[in-house]
Amino acid sequence: MSTPYPFTAVVGQTDLRLALLLNAVSPAVGGVLVRGEKGTAKSTAVRALSALLPAVDIVPGCRFSCAPVAPDPDCPDGPHEAGPGGARPARMVELPVGASEDRLVGALDIERALAEGVKAFEPGLLADAHRGILYVDEVNLLHDHLIDLLLDAAAMGASYVEREGVSVRHAARFLLVGTMNPEEGELRPQLLDRFGLTVEVAASREPAQRVEVVRRRLAYEDDPAGFAARWSGDEHEVRARVVAARALLPQVRLGDNALLQIAAACAGFEVDGMRADIVMARTATALAAWAGRTTVLKEDVRQAALLALPHRRRRNPFDAPGLDEDKLDEILDRFPDEDPQDDPDPEPDPGSDPEPDPDGGPENPQGPDDGGGPDGGGGVPPQGGGPQDAQNPAEPAEAPADAPESAPQPPAQEAGGPEQAAVRAAEPFRTKMLSVPGLGEGAAGRRSRARTAHGRTTGAQRPRGQLTKLHLAATVHAAAPHQKARGRAGRGLVIRKDDLRQATREGREGNLVLFVVDASGSMAARQRMSAVKGAVLSLLLDTYQRRDKVGLVTFRGAAAELALPPTSSVDAAAARLEKLPTGGRTPLGSGLLKAREVLRIERLRDPSRRPLLVVVTDGRATSAGAVGGDPRELTARSARLLAAEGVASVVVDCESGPVRLGLAGALAADLGGPAVTLDGLRADSLAGLVKDVRTAVTTPASHTTRRAA
């Protein structure tokens, strides 16, 4: 086993270390969500935390880590008698993004359960993480069904595995820690609220701090054991401080004024529900214990608010997390601290400052310690990685993975009107459902029909690999004819492995929704473009809720450009849309050809994810761009190419005014999809939008155009 990077050797990231240590002091705080760009010590700090946690007392031989003083009466390995037990180090269990349901909750041997009546259960990661840390790297990319299981376990403190009437339950109380890069997409609100605290991290921009990061990382890679030994004293001090704070925690008094400050802060920032109040109270109490005090002060409440409230103020995925600190101070100043009572430890403590030092010791003489991470901005786990992971201050920072190779440059303007400044989007609204025809097999989501591991049962088949969802009726039907030959004597069926049948299920998948947005001069009227951006923003919200990937192609002037490559981050798409300028001619055909090229590349990268093309335009084509020729003919040929490749399309008709040319309807006919007006896109509109693109495929083009008009 490789030597982990020491927690106290992490350079800076004070808020991150403090949030982790507060959860170590009081696991009831509810975990930590760490948000930040890649290479910022997120994973390194989390993986190093387990070494600072006290050992766990367990019943010897119990696979579910039952406490010997109060063993779980429903433990599958029980019953256990109360008494002395053994001890083991606290665990940090990592949940991979691509883990299966059985790997998370455990696997039940259905064959033995049916044939022998035996509950043969193999524990999963939730059992391993009981009384320890469950760490999810890239938690925002976790599949929905795994998120649902995590939510259930976190809420109930137990995991239930049920298969065809056979049920197993075991305790599952863990410290949930997640890390994520916001560029790759946001979390579902239900899971976001389950994290007690959230921390935003970023690499230091100070050259001296970055030098110290690189120096420590290189020293660790040259001699991991020796490097860890040099920091063992600091590690021991922090571990002892965690133990002392845990012992002091029950004595900490949360006064009425502190409770009023907490309630006023949550109400003042319009936080939904009461979980924020409870988390703030627990965090403030843990801060006081960490500082060696038995009274919660205003500074504890303030720090607790900065950690517990930012991620609970988001109303939609486009809201940036954060907290107005001036407003927070104004709220807290209304309730002065109570007179402090005699404190059992009057000596000054470094943790009593408004921003306590998580290391709990003097400033390290090796270098500055207020920015960066252990691997050049951090984030690379101790196993592997190298000095190339550190960003050189003299070189430009690495671009985000989802960003284009270079910043989009405005295309050269042709005759057709000057470029106009970007306008703000109109208020978003709830859109009608758009989906891809047929039955897919893509990533789990909420848009189009697909064969999935979850959903309604539609049939049965022989299992391909491990059996996960038993179809009981089909299994009995397969085994029944062979009972006499197998010598059945009792009431139970004689089941063989060949009799088992896997249930086939139908659910929903996420798609790649590629927006092709007309930004030409014909769309440049400010009120009109504001409405168009509002419609696209509404569709982006819909893609967020349905767990789609999104991409953005824009066209104006002489060419089309890929403003945003396909990504899971609707935030990035909304930001690019907000800054989108307009003006110039309309190279509609070039925009469609660019979309076709993007879809071709994505088909190679992710062949199971089906695309949905959303073209937002008034249908006018006044430029053929670099291709040359007649603009309208190029547009028609490009649209028919996409239709021939089976790309499902929807045209959002942005034409306005009493006189309409119907060009968007003609484009929709060439694409083989429906056309819908901006008003018809609304879910509460009386206009008749075809909900499924499949209907448009089987409807004559003239009918489709007339219905969408």
XYZ file of C-alpha atoms in Angstrom:
709
model
C 0.000 0.000 0.000
C 1.447 3.383 -0.991
C 2.065 6.063 1.607
C -0.671 8.720 1.436
C 0.175 12.392 1.226
C -0.027 13.949 4.744
C -3.047 16.119 5.436
C -0.984 18.763 7.216
C 1.378 19.049 4.241
C -1.357 20.416 2.000
C -0.404 23.989 1.170
C -3.181 26.426 1.982
C -6.813 25.556 1.123
C -7.777 26.689 4.619
C -11.540 26.460 4.103
C -11.275 22.979 2.624
C -9.181 21.641 5.487
C -11.364 23.332 8.077
C -14.577 21.882 6.619
C -13.108 18.385 6.600
C -11.826 18.686 10.157
C -15.159 19.990 11.441
C -16.808 16.869 10.078
C -14.140 14.782 11.770
C -15.005 16.520 15.057
C -18.773 16.212 14.528
C -19.885 13.721 11.851
C -23.444 14.974 12.392
C -22.506 18.105 10.401
C -23.340 16.059 7.333
C -20.350 15.917 5.026
C -18.588 18.232 2.593
C -18.999 19.092 -1.069
C -15.775 20.438 -2.595
C -16.216 22.461 -5.794
C -13.288 23.638 -7.852
C -11.233 23.451 -11.003
C -9.012 20.479 -11.659
C -5.651 20.415 -9.910
C -6.631 22.127 -6.656
C -5.860 19.451 -4.014
C -9.474 18.314 -3.667
C -8.849 14.577 -3.847
C -5.525 14.751 -2.037
C -6.970 16.467 1.042
C -9.976 14.141 1.223
C -7.901 10.982 0.919
C -5.552 12.222 3.640
C -8.368 12.908 6.132
C -8.943 9.286 7.157
C -5.496 9.158 8.802
C -6.641 11.839 11.267
C -9.820 10.064 12.375
C -9.859 8.068 15.633
C -9.920 4.274 15.436
C -13.308 2.543 15.295
C -14.343 -0.069 17.890
C -15.969 -3.040 16.158
C -17.338 -6.506 16.851
C -14.628 -8.944 15.710
C -15.592 -10.706 12.496
C -18.589 -8.476 11.734
C -18.556 -7.371 8.089
C -20.816 -4.421 8.918
C -18.636 -2.724 11.586
C -21.101 -3.080 14.456
C -20.085 -1.279 17.649
C -19.427 -3.763 20.491
C -21.175 -1.521 23.039
C -24.419 -1.268 21.042
C -24.436 -3.761 18.149
C -27.090 -3.468 15.452
C -29.901 -5.910 16.330
C -30.729 -6.355 12.620
C -27.152 -6.920 11.468
C -27.012 -9.668 8.819
C -23.965 -11.124 10.618
C -25.748 -10.967 13.990
C -27.047 -11.265 16.519
C -24.077 -9.959 18.485
C -23.761 -9.888 22.228
C -22.605 -6.654 23.816
C -19.101 -6.822 25.132
C -15.464 -5.936 24.479
C -14.423 -5.857 20.868
C -11.562 -5.023 18.609
C -10.526 -1.848 16.818
C -9.554 -0.876 13.299
C -8.544 2.388 11.591
C -11.328 4.541 10.179
C -12.022 3.725 6.534
C -12.275 5.978 3.535
C -14.304 4.145 0.897
C -14.319 5.547 -2.635
C -17.401 5.193 -4.843
C -16.449 5.136 -8.551
C -18.702 7.124 -10.879
C -19.318 4.049 -13.016
C -20.115 1.683 -10.129
C -23.055 -0.688 -10.425
C -25.974 -0.792 -8.022
C -24.823 -4.150 -6.656
C -21.365 -2.744 -5.957
C -22.891 0.094 -3.947
C -25.570 -1.654 -1.877
C -24.360 -5.239 -2.054
C -25.356 -8.341 -3.985
C -27.952 -10.909 -2.962
C -27.600 -14.433 -4.380
C -31.077 -14.873 -5.873
C -30.372 -18.444 -7.004
C -29.618 -19.635 -3.463
C -32.452 -17.560 -2.027
C -35.016 -19.254 -4.302
C -33.606 -22.774 -4.208
C -32.345 -22.989 -0.610
C -34.091 -20.164 1.216
C -30.696 -18.769 2.276
C -29.979 -15.028 2.455
C -26.495 -15.130 0.968
C -25.527 -11.456 0.994
C -22.254 -9.906 -0.151
C -21.847 -6.420 1.407
C -21.288 -3.413 -0.835
C -19.571 -0.068 -0.448
C -22.272 1.324 1.854
C -21.458 -1.416 4.382
C -17.716 -0.774 4.053
C -18.245 2.976 4.638
C -20.352 2.530 7.789
C -18.819 4.654 10.585
C -16.259 6.021 8.134
C -16.010 8.209 5.035
C -17.758 7.628 1.715
C -15.914 9.614 -0.932
C -17.366 10.273 -4.393
C -14.987 11.907 -6.855
C -16.794 13.726 -9.699
C -20.018 13.330 -7.748
C -21.883 15.467 -10.292
C -21.357 12.727 -12.892
C -22.873 9.980 -10.731
C -25.838 8.185 -12.302
C -29.291 9.083 -11.037
C -30.155 5.647 -9.674
C -26.972 5.616 -7.553
C -27.779 9.114 -6.303
C -31.233 7.893 -5.246
C -29.659 5.049 -3.266
C -27.218 7.441 -1.598
C -30.059 9.791 -0.654
C -32.040 6.961 0.905
C -29.076 5.661 2.888
C -28.058 9.146 4.052
C -31.608 9.939 5.185
C -32.298 6.647 7.003
C -28.817 5.693 8.168
C -29.420 2.229 6.734
C -29.261 0.388 3.427
C -32.020 -1.924 2.207
C -31.527 -4.560 -0.483
C -34.766 -6.112 -1.694
C -35.081 -8.652 -4.492
C -38.357 -10.431 -5.198
C -39.522 -10.509 -1.583
C -36.090 -11.257 -0.103
C -34.890 -8.335 2.029
C -31.622 -7.517 3.781
C -31.028 -4.441 5.944
C -27.856 -3.126 7.549
C -26.732 0.121 9.162
C -25.026 2.651 6.859
C -24.059 5.872 8.619
C -21.142 7.589 6.948
C -19.493 10.933 6.350
C -20.347 11.835 2.736
C -17.602 13.753 0.928
C -17.881 14.684 -2.731
C -15.623 16.577 -5.102
C -16.635 18.052 -8.448
C -15.593 20.348 -11.251
C -18.574 22.687 -11.934
C -17.576 22.918 -15.605
C -18.744 19.322 -16.038
C -22.272 19.902 -14.765
C -24.144 20.622 -11.559
C -25.651 18.367 -8.913
C -29.310 17.559 -8.471
C -30.781 19.846 -5.768
C -31.794 16.854 -3.621
C -28.220 15.621 -3.362
C -26.782 19.120 -3.076
C -28.825 19.718 0.062
C -27.551 16.471 1.608
C -24.033 17.862 1.913
C -23.748 19.741 5.166
C -20.991 22.096 4.009
C -19.630 23.274 0.698
C -16.237 24.741 -0.162
C -15.029 26.522 -3.295
C -11.342 25.886 -3.990
C -8.950 27.438 -6.480
C -5.218 27.266 -7.100
C -3.118 30.098 -5.757
C -1.905 32.727 -8.197
C 1.025 33.727 -5.956
C 4.341 32.478 -7.404
C 5.894 31.879 -3.960
C 2.993 29.699 -2.869
C 3.066 27.733 -6.088
C 6.803 27.176 -5.651
C 6.144 25.688 -2.222
C 3.473 23.424 -3.697
C 5.881 22.069 -6.290
C 8.704 21.706 -3.742
C 6.570 19.591 -1.405
C 5.120 17.488 -4.198
C 8.535 16.654 -5.630
C 9.873 15.822 -2.175
C 6.928 13.477 -1.612
C 7.415 11.692 -4.934
C 11.158 11.233 -4.329
C 10.622 9.611 -0.913
C 6.966 9.144 0.173
C 7.810 7.405 3.454
C 10.467 9.918 4.422
C 8.234 12.855 3.511
C 5.375 11.426 5.601
C 7.759 10.859 8.506
C 8.790 14.537 8.472
C 5.141 15.512 8.857
C 4.226 12.826 11.391
C 4.536 15.233 14.326
C 2.069 17.692 12.809
C -0.258 14.821 11.914
C -0.176 13.571 15.514
C -0.974 17.048 16.877
C -3.991 17.488 14.613
C -5.212 13.964 15.405
C -4.958 14.697 19.122
C -6.801 17.990 18.637
C -9.628 16.189 16.817
C -9.944 13.736 19.715
C -9.962 16.582 22.265
C -12.579 18.525 20.300
C -14.796 15.429 20.100
C -14.559 15.043 23.875
C -15.385 18.732 24.433
C -18.270 18.809 21.955
C -21.031 17.638 24.366
C -20.137 20.480 26.736
C -20.456 23.273 24.148
C -23.411 25.588 24.878
C -25.435 26.975 21.980
C -27.075 30.063 23.476
C -30.326 31.734 22.489
C -28.535 34.615 20.779
C -26.503 32.205 18.661
C -29.693 30.383 17.684
C -31.305 33.696 16.753
C -28.277 34.577 14.636
C -28.525 31.236 12.842
C -32.252 31.537 12.209
C -31.944 35.155 11.052
C -29.129 34.282 8.636
C -31.093 31.421 7.070
C -34.244 33.516 6.810
C -32.362 36.556 5.502
C -30.847 34.553 2.658
C -34.196 32.864 1.883
C -32.896 29.337 2.355
C -35.507 26.641 1.754
C -36.377 24.184 4.505
C -34.876 23.791 7.970
C -31.861 21.630 7.220
C -29.639 24.696 6.827
C -30.510 25.916 10.340
C -29.683 22.522 11.832
C -26.432 22.195 9.891
C -25.368 25.716 10.892
C -26.049 24.939 14.554
C -23.988 21.751 14.432
C -21.177 23.467 12.516
C -21.012 26.432 14.911
C -20.880 24.010 17.845
C -18.081 22.043 16.182
C -16.175 25.282 15.520
C -16.367 26.214 19.184
C -15.138 22.766 20.227
C -12.331 22.931 17.657
C -11.296 26.273 19.145
C -11.335 24.792 22.657
C -14.348 26.820 23.828
C -17.628 25.764 25.423
C -19.613 28.781 24.171
C -20.619 29.481 20.577
C -19.687 33.022 19.520
C -20.807 35.195 16.631
C -17.598 34.426 14.758
C -18.513 30.721 14.878
C -21.959 31.437 13.456
C -20.459 33.598 10.727
C -17.981 30.908 9.671
C -20.739 28.290 9.805
C -22.902 30.409 7.484
C -20.066 30.788 4.974
C -19.700 27.006 4.844
C -23.331 25.868 5.090
C -25.405 28.386 3.119
C -23.849 29.139 -0.306
C -24.986 25.924 -2.010
C -28.480 26.188 -0.511
C -29.241 29.581 -2.062
C -29.271 28.371 -5.688
C -32.719 28.671 -7.278
C -31.682 27.243 -10.653
C -28.484 25.772 -12.137
C -27.457 29.159 -13.569
C -27.227 30.834 -10.159
C -23.646 31.121 -8.959
C -23.160 29.818 -5.405
C -21.985 32.377 -2.924
C -22.911 34.595 0.000
C -22.941 38.370 0.424
C -20.664 38.736 3.442
C -21.668 42.361 4.075
C -25.306 41.305 4.273
C -24.337 38.435 6.579
C -22.500 40.789 8.935
C -25.478 43.146 8.932
C -27.792 40.301 9.948
C -25.495 38.970 12.682
C -24.877 42.431 14.155
C -28.542 42.614 15.151
C -27.889 39.939 17.770
C -24.807 40.640 19.915
C -23.046 37.792 21.672
C -24.176 36.837 25.127
C -21.838 37.524 28.017
C -19.293 34.694 27.916
C -19.370 32.407 30.927
C -16.326 31.046 32.637
C -14.507 28.876 30.134
C -12.665 25.792 31.339
C -9.774 26.614 29.018
C -9.116 30.381 29.143
C -5.772 30.079 27.412
C -5.674 31.551 23.904
C -6.036 28.992 21.158
C -5.175 29.433 17.484
C -8.591 28.020 16.607
C -10.382 30.855 18.444
C -9.689 33.232 15.585
C -12.530 33.938 13.129
C -10.691 31.718 10.629
C -9.058 28.996 12.757
C -5.956 27.284 11.441
C -6.956 23.693 10.682
C -3.437 22.473 11.279
C -3.646 23.609 14.876
C 0.030 24.453 15.068
C 2.523 27.194 14.293
C 3.033 28.315 10.712
C 5.252 25.842 8.927
C 8.714 27.287 8.342
C 9.115 25.528 5.007
C 7.089 28.080 3.132
C 3.829 29.961 2.812
C 0.704 27.993 3.606
C -2.323 29.885 2.324
C -2.913 28.813 -1.249
C -2.432 26.032 -3.742
C -2.277 22.307 -3.077
C 0.151 19.447 -2.667
C 0.503 18.713 -6.353
C 0.914 21.998 -8.067
C -2.549 23.313 -7.413
C -3.485 19.940 -6.015
C -6.053 17.393 -6.856
C -3.760 14.607 -8.136
C -3.961 11.701 -5.711
C -0.763 10.491 -4.095
C -0.896 7.297 -6.187
C 0.708 8.528 -9.389
C 0.762 12.048 -10.708
C 3.872 14.005 -11.190
C 5.431 17.425 -11.385
C 3.805 17.967 -14.763
C 0.498 18.248 -12.868
C 1.694 21.528 -11.405
C 0.974 24.616 -13.436
C 3.989 26.797 -14.131
C 3.244 30.427 -13.196
C 5.153 31.521 -16.283
C 2.918 29.488 -18.579
C -0.787 29.942 -19.272
C -3.147 27.867 -17.179
C -4.627 24.795 -18.812
C -8.004 25.418 -20.421
C -11.055 23.608 -19.006
C -11.786 20.270 -20.661
C -15.141 21.415 -21.959
C -13.904 24.708 -23.384
C -13.032 25.224 -27.042
C -9.352 25.230 -27.920
C -9.376 28.985 -28.271
C -11.794 31.705 -27.312
C -14.439 32.203 -29.982
C -13.616 35.109 -32.284
C -16.328 37.053 -34.065
C -16.480 36.042 -37.730
C -15.740 38.617 -40.365
C -18.816 40.687 -41.096
C -20.348 40.735 -44.534
C -22.922 43.172 -45.760
C -26.116 42.667 -43.847
C -25.779 44.912 -40.819
C -23.116 45.741 -38.198
C -22.521 43.601 -35.130
C -24.699 44.520 -32.177
C -23.967 44.135 -28.497
C -25.299 41.108 -26.640
C -28.731 41.458 -25.047
C -29.996 39.807 -21.880
C -32.247 36.787 -22.098
C -35.922 37.063 -21.282
C -37.324 35.252 -18.247
C -37.132 31.453 -18.769
C -40.277 29.318 -18.775
C -41.232 25.653 -18.597
C -40.976 24.057 -22.029
C -42.863 21.206 -23.608
C -41.287 17.791 -23.812
C -39.047 17.037 -26.798
C -37.643 13.544 -27.253
C -35.846 11.342 -29.755
C -37.878 8.632 -31.520
C -37.270 4.938 -31.027
C -35.738 3.008 -28.151
C -32.174 3.847 -27.154
C -29.560 2.367 -24.848
C -27.771 5.518 -23.721
C -26.823 6.901 -20.334
C -29.569 7.111 -17.729
C -31.575 10.319 -17.918
C -35.105 11.665 -18.243
C -35.730 12.475 -21.888
C -36.167 9.642 -24.414
C -37.305 6.038 -24.137
C -34.483 3.549 -23.584
C -33.604 0.097 -22.314
C -32.313 0.694 -18.801
C -31.582 -1.147 -15.582
C -34.448 0.719 -13.924
C -37.984 1.406 -15.033
C -41.078 -0.593 -15.881
C -40.660 -4.271 -16.708
C -41.388 -5.053 -20.353
C -40.213 -8.658 -20.695
C -37.578 -11.233 -19.801
C -34.409 -12.679 -21.269
C -31.502 -14.889 -20.297
C -29.034 -12.859 -18.227
C -25.918 -11.571 -19.940
C -23.432 -11.861 -17.125
C -24.465 -11.409 -13.485
C -28.193 -11.478 -12.744
C -29.354 -8.135 -11.346
C -33.137 -7.953 -11.842
C -34.922 -11.293 -11.587
C -38.101 -11.872 -13.571
C -39.770 -14.299 -11.154
C -42.646 -15.454 -13.352
C -40.373 -16.163 -16.312
C -37.919 -18.025 -14.052
C -40.656 -20.250 -12.621
C -42.041 -20.829 -16.114
C -38.588 -21.934 -17.333
C -38.016 -24.283 -14.377
C -41.495 -25.841 -14.119
C -41.249 -28.379 -16.980
C -38.071 -29.950 -15.522
C -39.209 -30.590 -11.948
C -39.951 -34.304 -12.398
C -36.694 -34.965 -14.209
C -34.803 -33.162 -11.446
C -36.349 -35.372 -8.778
C -38.405 -32.752 -6.983
C -39.742 -34.237 -3.749
C -40.701 -31.302 -1.524
C -42.728 -28.136 -1.943
C -39.903 -25.962 -3.215
C -38.876 -25.698 -6.843
C -35.605 -27.184 -8.011
C -33.921 -24.195 -9.668
C -30.911 -24.350 -11.958
C -28.831 -21.441 -13.142
C -30.123 -21.887 -16.679
C -33.668 -21.255 -15.420
C -32.956 -17.736 -14.222
C -34.395 -14.938 -16.331
C -33.359 -11.302 -16.328
C -36.130 -8.706 -16.397
C -35.885 -6.286 -19.316
C -36.903 -2.789 -18.347
C -37.746 0.411 -20.119
C -36.902 3.803 -18.675
C -35.486 7.094 -19.913
C -32.106 8.122 -21.234
C -30.229 11.393 -21.484
C -29.484 12.724 -24.955
C -27.044 15.109 -26.589
C -29.060 18.262 -27.257
C -27.161 20.353 -29.795
C -28.435 23.906 -30.181
C -27.841 25.658 -33.526
C -28.636 29.323 -32.887
C -29.056 32.010 -35.536
C -27.140 35.137 -34.430
C -27.368 37.024 -37.724
C -28.665 40.502 -38.425
C -32.169 39.227 -39.164
C -32.368 38.176 -35.496
C -30.826 41.368 -34.148
C -33.919 43.264 -32.994
C -33.273 43.603 -29.267
C -36.711 42.544 -28.091
C -36.740 39.639 -30.513
C -33.269 38.377 -29.600
C -34.097 38.664 -25.913
C -37.105 36.388 -26.467
C -34.973 33.942 -28.472
C -32.337 33.771 -25.739
C -35.074 33.290 -23.151
C -36.420 30.330 -25.139
C -32.974 28.737 -25.474
C -32.317 29.341 -21.785
C -35.619 27.590 -21.005
C -34.572 24.626 -23.120
C -31.213 24.578 -21.323
C -33.020 24.348 -17.990
C -34.987 21.454 -19.420
C -31.780 19.673 -20.468
C -30.385 20.148 -16.950
C -33.449 18.556 -15.398
C -33.397 15.679 -17.884
C -29.658 14.973 -17.439
C -28.640 15.680 -21.030
C -25.367 16.788 -22.526
C -25.549 20.091 -24.395
C -23.604 21.805 -27.147
C -23.940 25.185 -28.841
C -23.293 26.107 -32.482
C -23.870 29.701 -33.595
C -23.802 31.204 -37.080
C -23.652 34.792 -38.354
C -21.651 36.863 -40.817
C -19.652 34.533 -43.032
C -19.333 31.355 -40.961
C -20.554 29.112 -38.164
C -18.602 28.312 -35.024
C -18.735 25.819 -32.198
C -19.350 28.152 -29.263
C -19.437 25.277 -26.759
C -18.384 21.668 -27.396
C -20.790 19.014 -26.012
C -20.635 19.078 -22.225
C -22.669 18.224 -19.150
C -22.405 21.815 -17.896
C -25.512 23.825 -18.735
C -23.927 26.678 -16.772
C -21.247 26.986 -19.455
C -23.859 26.944 -22.219
C -25.917 29.630 -20.480
C -22.818 31.819 -20.038
C -21.923 31.542 -23.739
C -25.519 32.287 -24.715
C -25.659 35.386 -22.523
C -22.587 36.882 -24.237
C -23.699 36.008 -27.762
C -23.570 39.085 -30.050
C -25.641 39.420 -33.219
C -25.267 40.957 -36.666
C -24.248 40.213 -40.235
C -25.659 37.866 -42.817
C -27.204 34.437 -42.227
C -25.040 31.420 -43.175
C -27.744 28.928 -42.156
C -26.343 26.141 -44.324
C -22.905 26.558 -42.724
C -24.506 26.264 -39.286
C -26.163 22.963 -40.223
C -22.933 21.597 -41.713
C -21.056 22.565 -38.549
C -23.677 20.766 -36.465
C -23.346 17.677 -38.661
C -19.579 17.638 -38.105
C -19.989 18.022 -34.326
C -22.485 15.152 -34.220
C -20.183 12.951 -36.298
C -17.324 13.405 -33.840
C -19.563 12.863 -30.817
C -20.969 9.692 -32.393
C -17.438 8.274 -32.378
C -16.846 9.314 -28.759
C -20.169 8.151 -27.343
C -22.097 6.013 -29.847
C -24.860 5.086 -27.399
C -25.933 8.699 -26.711
C -28.498 9.753 -29.304
C -28.613 13.388 -30.460
C -31.474 15.873 -30.645
C -30.816 18.873 -32.912
C -32.601 22.094 -31.945
C -32.311 24.756 -34.670
C -33.311 28.249 -33.512
C -33.819 30.510 -36.559
C -36.293 32.429 -38.672
C -35.286 30.315 -41.663
C -33.707 33.096 -43.735
C -30.471 32.090 -45.496
C -28.549 35.000 -47.034
C -24.973 33.680 -47.107
C -23.305 30.440 -48.199
C -20.137 31.288 -46.271
C -16.932 29.645 -47.423
C -18.823 26.859 -49.222
C -20.198 29.210 -51.848
C -23.182 28.788 -54.103
C -26.833 29.553 -53.519
C -27.496 29.995 -49.749
C -30.995 28.461 -49.858
C -29.873 25.440 -51.868
C -26.962 24.865 -49.470
C -29.360 25.043 -46.521
C -31.746 22.524 -48.073
C -28.929 20.091 -48.955
C -27.431 20.343 -45.463
C -30.806 19.703 -43.839
C -31.470 16.657 -46.028
C -28.036 15.246 -45.148
C -28.895 15.421 -41.445
C -32.284 13.827 -42.070
C -30.708 10.997 -44.092
C -28.380 10.231 -41.151
C -31.374 9.822 -38.848
C -30.719 12.901 -36.702
C -33.886 13.869 -34.802
C -34.487 17.611 -35.212
C -36.774 20.395 -34.025
C -36.906 23.878 -35.563
C -37.833 26.753 -33.257
C -39.377 29.329 -35.600
C -38.324 32.825 -34.499
C -40.144 34.672 -37.283
C -42.440 37.377 -35.929
C -44.911 39.912 -37.283
C -48.212 39.644 -39.126
C -46.580 38.527 -42.393
C -44.656 35.244 -42.223
C -42.627 33.675 -45.008
C -42.784 30.142 -43.602
C -39.078 29.509 -44.219
C -38.570 27.786 -40.854
C -41.382 25.384 -41.704
C -39.692 24.498 -44.994
C -36.424 23.901 -43.128
C -38.244 21.610 -40.674
C -39.661 19.632 -43.612
C -36.160 19.114 -45.022
C -34.896 18.043 -41.588
C -37.839 15.668 -41.144
C -38.867 17.193 -37.820
C -41.495 19.552 -36.443
C -41.390 23.352 -36.415
C -42.655 25.222 -33.363
C -43.068 28.920 -32.690
C -41.577 30.571 -29.625
C -45.025 30.754 -28.063
C -45.766 27.131 -28.930
C -42.641 26.042 -27.046
C -44.244 26.874 -23.715
C -45.641 23.935 -21.771
C -48.760 25.943 -20.857
C -49.334 27.223 -24.401
C -52.457 26.322 -26.364
C -50.397 25.911 -29.515
C -50.160 22.283 -30.629
C -46.538 21.194 -30.297
C -45.846 17.572 -31.194
C -44.378 16.169 -27.975
C -42.359 13.433 -29.613
C -40.271 13.944 -32.727
C -41.326 10.459 -33.780
C -44.759 11.799 -34.709
C -43.155 14.214 -37.147
C -41.317 11.381 -38.887
C -44.592 9.642 -39.780
C -46.537 12.838 -40.591
C -46.416 14.469 -44.054
C -44.256 17.592 -44.101
C -47.159 19.863 -45.033
C -49.170 18.598 -42.056
C -46.203 19.011 -39.720
C -45.607 22.585 -40.820
C -49.275 23.494 -40.594
C -49.628 21.942 -37.134
C -46.572 23.710 -35.727
C -47.505 27.103 -37.173
